[in-house]
Coordinates of C-alpha atoms in Angstrom, one line a residue:
X1058 CA -6.8 79.6 13.7
X1059 CA -7.7 77.2 16.4
X1060 CA -10.2 75.5 14.1
X1061 CA -7.6 75.1 11.4
X1062 CA -5.2 73.5 13.9
X1063 CA -7.7 71.0 15.0
X1064 CA -8.5 70.0 11.4
X1065 CA -4.8 69.4 10.7
X1066 CA -4.5 67.3 13.8
X1067 CA -7.5 65.2 12.8
X1068 CA -6.0 64.7 9.4
X1069 CA -2.7 63.5 10.8
X1070 CA -4.5 61.1 13.2
X1071 CA -6.4 59.6 10.3
X1072 CA -3.2 59.1 8.3
X1073 CA -1.6 57.2 11.2
X1074 CA -4.7 55.1 11.8
X1075 CA -4.9 54.0 8.2
X1076 CA -1.1 53.5 7.7
X1077 CA -0.3 50.1 6.3
X1078 CA 2.5 49.1 8.7
X1079 CA 4.4 46.7 6.5
X1080 CA 7.6 45.4 8.3
X1081 CA 10.9 44.3 6.8
X1082 CA 14.0 43.1 8.6
X1083 CA 17.2 42.3 6.7
X1084 CA 20.4 41.1 8.4
X1085 CA 23.5 40.2 6.3
X1086 CA 26.9 39.0 7.5
X1087 CA 29.6 38.2 5.1
X1088 CA 30.3 39.5 1.6
X1089 CA 28.4 40.0 -1.7
X1090 CA 25.1 38.9 -0.2
X1091 CA 22.0 40.3 -2.0
X1092 CA 18.6 40.9 -0.6
X1093 CA 15.5 42.5 -2.2
X1094 CA 12.2 43.0 -0.4
X1095 CA 9.1 44.5 -2.0
X1096 CA 5.9 44.9 0.0
X1097 CA 2.5 46.2 -1.2
X1098 CA -0.5 46.1 1.0
X1099 CA -0.7 46.2 4.8
X1100 CA 0.7 44.3 7.8
X1101 CA 3.0 42.2 5.7
X1102 CA 6.1 41.0 7.5
X1103 CA 9.5 39.9 6.0
X1104 CA 12.6 38.7 7.9
X1105 CA 15.8 37.9 5.9
X1106 CA 19.0 36.6 7.5
X1107 CA 22.0 35.8 5.4
X1108 CA 25.4 34.5 6.6
X1109 CA 28.1 33.7 4.1
X1110 CA 29.1 34.7 0.6
X1111 CA 27.1 35.4 -2.5
X1112 CA 23.7 34.5 -1.0
X1113 CA 20.6 35.9 -2.8
X1114 CA 17.2 36.5 -1.4
X1115 CA 14.1 38.0 -3.1
X1116 CA 10.8 38.6 -1.2
X1117 CA 7.7 40.0 -2.8
X1118 CA 4.5 40.4 -0.8
X1119 CA 1.1 41.7 -2.1
X1120 CA -1.9 41.8 0.1
X1121 CA -2.5 41.7 3.8
X1122 CA -0.8 40.0 6.7
X1123 CA 1.6 37.8 4.7
X1124 CA 4.6 36.5 6.6
X1125 CA 8.0 35.4 5.2
X1126 CA 11.2 34.2 7.0
X1127 CA 14.4 33.5 5.0
X1128 CA 17.5 32.1 6.8
X1129 CA 20.5 31.3 4.6
X1130 CA 23.8 30.1 6.0
X1131 CA 26.7 29.3 3.6
X1132 CA 27.6 30.3 0.1
X1133 CA 25.7 30.8 -3.2
X1134 CA 22.3 29.9 -1.7
X1135 CA 19.2 31.4 -3.4
X1136 CA 15.7 32.0 -2.1
X1137 CA 12.7 33.4 -3.9
X1138 CA 9.4 34.0 -2.0
X1139 CA 6.3 35.5 -3.7
X1140 CA 3.1 36.0 -1.7
X1141 CA -0.2 37.2 -3.2
X1142 CA -3.2 37.4 -1.0
X1143 CA -3.8 37.4 2.7
X1144 CA -2.3 35.6 5.7
X1145 CA 0.1 33.4 3.7
X1146 CA 3.1 32.1 5.6
X1147 CA 6.5 31.0 4.2
X1148 CA 9.7 29.8 5.9
X1149 CA 12.9 29.0 4.1
X1150 CA 16.0 27.6 5.9
X1151 CA 19.1 26.7 3.9
X1152 CA 22.4 25.7 5.3
X1153 CA 25.3 24.7 2.9
X1154 CA 26.3 25.8 -0.5
X1155 CA 24.4 26.2 -3.8
X1156 CA 20.9 25.4 -2.5
X1157 CA 17.9 27.0 -4.2
X1158 CA 14.3 27.4 -2.9
X1159 CA 11.3 28.9 -4.6
X1160 CA 8.0 29.5 -2.8
X1161 CA 5.0 31.0 -4.7
X1162 CA 1.8 31.5 -2.8
X1163 CA -1.5 32.8 -4.2
X1164 CA -4.6 33.0 -2.1
X1165 CA -5.3 32.9 1.6
X1166 CA -3.8 31.2 4.6
X1167 CA -1.4 29.0 2.7
X1168 CA 1.6 27.7 4.6
X1169 CA 5.0 26.5 3.3
X1170 CA 8.2 25.4 5.0
X1171 CA 11.3 24.5 3.2
X1172 CA 14.4 23.1 5.0
X1173 CA 17.5 22.3 3.0
X1174 CA 20.5 21.1 5.0
X1175 CA 19.2 23.3 7.7
X1176 CA 17.3 21.4 10.4
X1177 CA 19.2 20.0 13.4
X1178 CA 22.5 21.4 12.3
X1179 CA 22.7 19.5 9.0
X1180 CA 24.5 20.7 5.9
X1181 CA 23.4 20.1 2.4
X1182 CA 24.6 21.3 -1.0
X1183 CA 23.0 21.9 -4.4
X1184 CA 19.5 21.0 -3.3
X1185 CA 16.5 22.5 -5.1
X1186 CA 12.9 23.0 -3.9
X1187 CA 10.0 24.6 -5.6
X1188 CA 6.6 25.1 -3.9
X1189 CA 3.5 26.6 -5.6
X1190 CA 0.3 27.1 -3.8
X1191 CA -2.9 28.5 -5.2
X1192 CA -6.1 28.5 -3.1
X1193 CA -6.8 28.5 0.6
X1194 CA -5.2 26.8 3.6
X1195 CA -2.9 24.5 1.6
X1196 CA 0.1 23.2 3.6
X1197 CA 3.5 22.2 2.2
X1198 CA 6.6 20.9 4.1
X1199 CA 9.8 20.1 2.3
X1200 CA 12.8 18.8 4.3
X1201 CA 15.9 17.8 2.5
X1202 CA 18.4 17.2 5.3
X1203 CA 21.0 14.9 6.9
X1204 CA 23.8 16.1 4.6
X1205 CA 21.6 15.6 1.6
X1206 CA 23.0 16.7 -1.7
X1207 CA 21.5 17.3 -5.2
X1208 CA 18.0 16.5 -4.2
X1209 CA 15.1 18.0 -6.1
X1210 CA 11.5 18.6 -4.8
X1211 CA 8.5 20.0 -6.7
X1212 CA 5.2 20.7 -4.9
X1213 CA 2.2 22.1 -6.8
X1214 CA -1.1 22.6 -4.9
X1215 CA -4.2 24.1 -6.4
X1216 CA -7.4 24.2 -4.3
X1217 CA -8.2 24.2 -0.6
X1218 CA -6.8 22.5 2.4
X1219 CA -4.4 20.2 0.5
X1220 CA -1.4 18.8 2.6
X1221 CA 2.0 17.7 1.4
X1222 CA 5.1 16.6 3.3
X1223 CA 8.3 15.6 1.5
X1224 CA 11.3 14.4 3.4
X1225 CA 14.4 13.3 1.4
X1226 CA 17.6 12.1 2.9
X1227 CA 20.6 11.0 1.0
X1228 CA 21.7 12.1 -2.5
X1229 CA 20.0 12.7 -5.8
X1230 CA 16.5 12.0 -4.6
X1231 CA 13.7 13.4 -6.7
X1232 CA 10.1 14.0 -5.6
X1233 CA 7.2 15.6 -7.5
X1234 CA 3.8 16.2 -5.9
X1235 CA 0.8 17.7 -7.7
X1236 CA -2.5 18.1 -5.9
X1237 CA -5.5 19.7 -7.6
X1238 CA -8.7 19.8 -5.6
X1239 CA -9.6 20.0 -2.0
X1240 CA -8.4 18.0 1.1
X1241 CA -5.9 15.9 -0.7
X1242 CA -3.0 14.5 1.4
X1243 CA 0.5 13.4 0.3
X1244 CA 3.4 12.0 2.3
X1245 CA 6.7 11.2 0.7
X1246 CA 9.7 9.9 2.7
X1247 CA 12.8 8.7 0.8
X1248 CA 14.6 7.8 3.9
X1249 CA 17.9 8.5 5.5
X1250 CA 20.9 7.7 3.3
X1251 CA 18.9 6.3 0.4
X1252 CA 20.2 7.4 -3.0
X1253 CA 18.5 8.0 -6.3
X1254 CA 15.0 7.3 -5.2
X1255 CA 12.3 8.8 -7.5
X1256 CA 8.7 9.5 -6.4
X1257 CA 5.9 11.1 -8.5
X1258 CA 2.5 11.8 -6.9
X1259 CA -0.4 13.3 -8.9
X1260 CA -3.8 13.7 -7.2
X1261 CA -6.8 15.3 -8.8
X1262 CA -10.2 15.6 -7.0
X1263 CA -11.0 15.7 -3.3
X1264 CA -9.9 13.8 -0.2
X1265 CA -7.4 11.5 -2.0
X1266 CA -4.6 10.2 0.2
X1267 CA -1.1 9.0 -0.9
X1268 CA 1.8 7.6 1.2
X1269 CA 5.2 6.7 -0.3
X1270 CA 8.2 5.5 1.6
X1271 CA 11.3 4.3 -0.1
X1272 CA 14.5 3.0 1.6
X1273 CA 17.5 1.9 -0.4
X1274 CA 18.9 2.7 -3.8
X1275 CA 17.2 3.6 -7.1
X1276 CA 13.7 2.7 -6.1
X1277 CA 10.9 4.4 -8.2
X1278 CA 7.3 5.1 -7.4
X1279 CA 4.5 6.7 -9.5
X1280 CA 1.1 7.3 -8.0
X1281 CA -1.8 8.9 -10.0
X1282 CA -5.2 9.3 -8.4
X1283 CA -8.2 11.0 -9.9
X1284 CA -11.5 11.2 -8.1
X1285 CA -12.6 11.2 -4.5
X1286 CA -11.4 9.3 -1.4
X1287 CA -8.8 7.2 -3.2
X1288 CA -6.0 5.8 -1.0
X1289 CA -2.6 4.6 -2.0
X1290 CA 0.3 3.3 0.2
X1291 CA 3.6 2.4 -1.3
X1292 CA 6.5 1.0 0.8
X1293 CA 9.7 0.0 -1.0
X1294 CA 12.8 -1.4 0.8
X1295 CA 15.8 -2.6 -1.1
X1296 CA 17.2 -1.7 -4.5
X1297 CA 15.7 -1.1 -8.0
X1298 CA 12.1 -1.8 -6.9
X1299 CA 9.5 -0.2 -9.1
X1300 CA 5.8 0.6 -8.3
X1301 CA 3.1 2.2 -10.4
X1302 CA -0.4 2.9 -9.0
X1303 CA -3.3 4.4 -11.1
X1304 CA -6.6 4.9 -9.4
X1305 CA -9.7 6.5 -11.0
X1306 CA -13.0 6.9 -9.3
X1307 CA -14.3 6.8 -5.7
X1308 CA -12.8 5.2 -2.6
X1309 CA -10.4 2.8 -4.3
X1310 CA -7.6 1.5 -2.1
X1311 CA -4.1 0.3 -3.1
X1312 CA -1.4 -1.1 -0.8
X1313 CA 2.0 -2.0 -2.3
X1314 CA 4.9 -3.4 -0.1
X1315 CA 8.2 -4.4 -1.8
X1316 CA 11.2 -5.9 0.0
X1317 CA 14.2 -7.1 -1.9
X1318 CA 15.6 -6.2 -5.2
X1319 CA 14.2 -5.4 -8.7
X1320 CA 10.6 -6.2 -7.8
X1321 CA 8.0 -4.7 -10.1
X1322 CA 4.4 -3.8 -9.3
X1323 CA 1.7 -2.2 -11.4
X1324 CA -1.8 -1.5 -10.1
X1325 CA -4.7 0.1 -12.1
X1326 CA -8.1 0.5 -10.6
X1327 CA -11.1 2.2 -12.2
X1328 CA -14.5 2.5 -10.4
X1329 CA -15.7 2.4 -6.8
X1330 CA -14.5 0.7 -3.7
X1331 CA -11.9 -1.5 -5.5
X1332 CA -9.2 -2.9 -3.2
X1333 CA -5.7 -4.1 -4.2
X1334 CA -2.9 -5.4 -1.9
X1335 CA 0.5 -6.4 -3.3
X1336 CA 3.3 -7.9 -1.2
X1337 CA 6.6 -8.7 -2.8
X1338 CA 9.6 -10.1 -1.0
X1339 CA 12.6 -11.4 -2.9
X1340 CA 14.2 -10.7 -6.2
X1341 CA 12.6 -9.8 -9.6
X1342 CA 9.0 -10.7 -8.8
X1343 CA 6.5 -9.1 -11.1
X1344 CA 2.8 -8.3 -10.3
X1345 CA 0.2 -6.6 -12.5
X1346 CA -3.4 -5.9 -11.2
X1347 CA -6.2 -4.4 -13.2
X1348 CA -9.6 -3.8 -11.6
X1349 CA -12.6 -2.1 -13.3
X1350 CA -16.0 -1.9 -11.7
X1351 CA -17.1 -1.9 -8.1
X1352 CA -15.9 -3.6 -4.9
X1353 CA -13.4 -5.9 -6.6
X1354 CA -10.7 -7.3 -4.3
X1355 CA -7.2 -8.5 -5.3
X1356 CA -4.5 -9.8 -3.0
X1357 CA -1.1 -10.8 -4.4
X1358 CA 1.7 -12.2 -2.2
X1359 CA 5.0 -13.1 -3.9
X1360 CA 8.0 -14.5 -1.9
X1361 CA 11.1 -15.7 -3.8
X1362 CA 12.6 -15.2 -7.2
X1363 CA 11.2 -14.5 -10.7
X1364 CA 7.5 -15.1 -9.7
X1365 CA 4.9 -13.6 -12.1
X1366 CA 1.3 -12.7 -11.3
X1367 CA -1.3 -11.1 -13.5
X1368 CA -4.8 -10.3 -12.2
X1369 CA -7.6 -8.7 -14.3
X1370 CA -11.1 -8.2 -12.8
X1371 CA -14.0 -6.5 -14.4
X1372 CA -17.4 -6.2 -12.8
X1373 CA -18.7 -6.3 -9.3
X1374 CA -17.4 -7.9 -6.1
X1375 CA -15.0 -10.3 -7.8
X1376 CA -12.3 -11.6 -5.5
X1377 CA -8.8 -12.9 -6.3
X1378 CA -6.0 -14.2 -4.0
X1379 CA -2.7 -15.2 -5.4
X1380 CA 0.1 -16.6 -3.2
X1381 CA 3.5 -17.5 -4.8
X1382 CA 6.3 -18.9 -2.8
X1383 CA 9.4 -20.2 -4.6
X1384 CA 11.0 -19.5 -8.0
X1385 CA 9.6 -18.8 -11.5
X1386 CA 5.9 -19.5 -10.7
X1387 CA 3.4 -18.0 -13.0
X1388 CA -0.3 -17.1 -12.3
X1389 CA -2.9 -15.4 -14.5
X1390 CA -6.4 -14.7 -13.3
X1391 CA -9.2 -13.2 -15.4
X1392 CA -12.6 -12.6 -13.9
X1393 CA -15.5 -10.9 -15.6
X1394 CA -18.9 -10.6 -14.0
X1395 CA -20.3 -10.6 -10.4
X1396 CA -19.2 -12.4 -7.3
X1397 CA -16.5 -14.6 -8.9
X1398 CA -13.8 -16.0 -6.6
X1399 CA -10.3 -17.2 -7.5
X1400 CA -7.7 -18.6 -5.1
X1401 CA -4.2 -19.6 -6.4
X1402 CA -1.4 -20.9 -4.2
X1403 CA 1.9 -22.0 -5.7
X1404 CA 4.8 -23.4 -3.7
X1405 CA 7.9 -24.6 -5.5
X1406 CA 9.4 -23.8 -8.9
X1407 CA 8.0 -23.3 -12.4
X1408 CA 4.4 -24.0 -11.6
X1409 CA 1.8 -22.4 -14.0
X1410 CA -1.8 -21.5 -13.3
X1411 CA -4.4 -19.9 -15.6
X1412 CA -7.9 -19.0 -14.4
X1413 CA -10.6 -17.5 -16.6
X1414 CA -14.1 -17.0 -15.1
X1415 CA -17.1 -15.2 -16.6
X1416 CA -20.5 -14.9 -15.2
X1417 CA -21.8 -14.8 -11.6
X1418 CA -20.6 -16.7 -8.5
X1419 CA -18.0 -18.9 -10.1
X1420 CA -15.4 -20.3 -7.7
X1421 CA -11.9 -21.6 -8.5
X1422 CA -9.3 -22.9 -6.2
X1423 CA -5.8 -24.0 -7.5
X1424 CA -3.1 -25.3 -5.2
X1425 CA 0.2 -26.3 -6.7
X1426 CA 3.1 -27.9 -4.7
X1427 CA 6.2 -29.0 -6.5
X1428 CA 7.8 -28.2 -9.8
X1429 CA 6.5 -27.7 -13.3
X1430 CA 2.8 -28.3 -12.6
X1431 CA 0.3 -26.8 -14.9
X1432 CA -3.4 -25.9 -14.3
X1433 CA -5.9 -24.3 -16.7
X1434 CA -9.4 -23.4 -15.4
X1435 CA -12.2 -21.9 -17.6
X1436 CA -15.6 -21.3 -16.1
X1437 CA -18.6 -19.5 -17.7
X1438 CA -22.0 -19.3 -16.2
X1439 CA -23.5 -19.3 -12.7
X1440 CA -21.9 -20.8 -9.6
X1441 CA -19.6 -23.3 -11.2
X1442 CA -17.0 -24.7 -8.8
X1443 CA -13.5 -26.0 -9.6
X1444 CA -10.8 -27.3 -7.3
X1445 CA -7.4 -28.4 -8.4
X1446 CA -4.7 -29.8 -6.1
X1447 CA -1.3 -30.8 -7.7
X1448 CA 1.5 -32.4 -5.7
X1449 CA 4.8 -33.4 -7.4
X1450 CA 6.3 -32.6 -10.7
X1451 CA 5.0 -32.1 -14.3
X1452 CA 1.3 -32.7 -13.6
X1453 CA -1.2 -31.2 -16.0
X1454 CA -4.9 -30.3 -15.3
X1455 CA -7.4 -28.7 -17.7
X1456 CA -10.9 -27.9 -16.5
X1457 CA -13.6 -26.3 -18.7
X1458 CA -17.1 -25.7 -17.2
X1459 CA -20.0 -23.9 -18.9
X1460 CA -23.4 -23.7 -17.4
X1461 CA -25.1 -23.8 -14.0
X1462 CA -23.6 -25.2 -10.8
X1463 CA -21.2 -27.6 -12.4
X1464 CA -18.6 -29.0 -10.0
X1465 CA -15.1 -30.4 -10.7
X1466 CA -12.4 -31.7 -8.3
X1467 CA -9.0 -32.8 -9.5
X1468 CA -6.3 -34.2 -7.3
X1469 CA -2.9 -35.1 -8.8
X1470 CA -0.1 -36.6 -6.7
X1471 CA 3.0 -37.8 -8.5
X1472 CA 4.8 -37.1 -11.8
X1473 CA 3.5 -36.4 -15.3
X1474 CA -0.2 -37.1 -14.6
X1475 CA -2.7 -35.5 -17.0
X1476 CA -6.4 -34.7 -16.5
X1477 CA -8.9 -33.1 -18.8
X1478 CA -12.5 -32.2 -17.6
X1479 CA -15.2 -30.8 -19.9
X1480 CA -18.6 -30.0 -18.4
X1481 CA -21.5 -28.3 -20.1
X1482 CA -25.0 -27.9 -18.7
X1483 CA -26.5 -28.0 -15.2
X1484 CA -25.4 -29.8 -12.0
X1485 CA -22.7 -32.0 -13.6
X1486 CA -20.2 -33.4 -11.1
X1487 CA -16.7 -34.7 -11.8
X1488 CA -14.1 -36.1 -9.4
X1489 CA -10.6 -37.1 -10.6
X1490 CA -7.9 -38.5 -8.3
X1491 CA -4.5 -39.6 -9.8
X1492 CA -1.6 -41.1 -7.8
X1493 CA 1.6 -42.2 -9.5
X1494 CA 3.1 -41.5 -12.9
X1495 CA 1.9 -40.7 -16.4
X1496 CA -1.7 -41.5 -15.7
X1497 CA -4.2 -39.9 -18.1
X1498 CA -7.9 -39.1 -17.6
X1499 CA -10.5 -37.4 -19.8
X1500 CA -14.0 -36.6 -18.7
X1501 CA -16.6 -35.1 -21.0
X1502 CA -20.1 -34.4 -19.6
X1503 CA -23.0 -32.5 -21.4
X1504 CA -26.5 -32.1 -20.1
X1505 CA -28.1 -32.3 -16.7
X1506 CA -26.9 -33.9 -13.5
X1507 CA -24.2 -36.3 -14.7
X1508 CA -21.7 -37.7 -12.2
X1509 CA -18.3 -39.1 -12.8
X1510 CA -15.6 -40.5 -10.4
X1511 CA -12.1 -41.5 -11.7
X1512 CA -9.4 -43.0 -9.4
X1513 CA -6.1 -43.9 -10.9
X1514 CA -3.2 -45.4 -8.9
X1515 CA 0.0 -46.6 -10.5
X1516 CA 1.7 -45.7 -13.8
X1517 CA 0.5 -45.2 -17.3
X1518 CA -3.2 -45.8 -16.7
X1519 CA -5.7 -44.3 -19.1
X1520 CA -9.4 -43.4 -18.5
X1521 CA -12.0 -41.8 -20.8
X1522 CA -15.5 -41.0 -19.6
X1523 CA -18.2 -39.5 -21.8
X1524 CA -21.7 -38.7 -20.5
X1525 CA -24.6 -36.9 -22.2
X1526 CA -28.3 -36.7 -22.1
X1527 CA -30.3 -39.1 -24.2
X1528 CA -32.1 -37.6 -27.1

């Protein structure tokens, strides 16, 4: 009998030692609140607090050591938390009416926080947040506060150690963050009383980084990054600004800053170590940047109204700088090859610059000051060099160089001057200076080592120079 008693005692002790000890705490104050908790596994912990009318909470935990806290204050709020795995943590805080939060965690040590009209005593209504985490050690923070209403946030993380923070203040903001891979980082702030901002971030790969900040009304940002160590920064301040960034490859870097109204920026980079910076300040400026290859660098600075810039670089270590200050200036830059360099500076109204460089080490510098000046530069070959400086109104310069180390300098000061330079071959050199009105110069060089200097002062002068090798 004594032996039987000891055996029963040992069995009871083993049952206690191997008990699963799940914990659930539900507190409801008000009327018609509904809470459902299902726990399967061991040492899971759920805490649900509801204050108000017709609030609904659903908690489902499968695994070990998952923790969930749900705190709802107001009416008609809904919370759904599902945890599958081990040591996942979820917190939902909702204060106001008609808010809805969904948190779905699969894996290990994922962490999610959702605040809707809750933090610092704020009240929000009809906000929606959905967070999905699959993997290990992903982190998501969603804060829709400061009396924010009708905001929507979607966060989808698949992989390990991804980080997302979304903070939306104001009304009707929308944010969507998708991260697939490891160690990706996304920050979205659509600030304070800003309305109708829209941000979409999609990152695939490892160690990509995206930062989006929008202040004002109806700004829109779209960031897509695929690869490793890509970095995107978007800052929009004003109304109706639009930015799109697409990066594919390794360690590409894009920085877009927009201040003003209705500015538009598009950046597409494919390859390794490409770098793009766009700064727009004013109204209805437009910038497009395409870079394909390795270590290409583009800088665009637009200040004023209706300026338009287009940059397309393909190859290795091409460099483009575009500065536009004024109204309705237009710049197009195409570079294909290695180590080509283009600088465009436009100050005034209605200036037009076109640069097309193919080959290696070509260099173009275009400076336009005034109104209605036009410059076209075409260079194909190795280390050709072109400089164009236009002061005044309605001046026109055309430069076409094909070959090796050709050099062209054009300086126009006045009104309606026209210069055409054609150089083909090696080491040809042309210098054209025009001062006055309606002067015309044409230089045509073909061969090796020709040198031409043209100086025109006054009005209506005409010069034609033709140089070529003897047969």
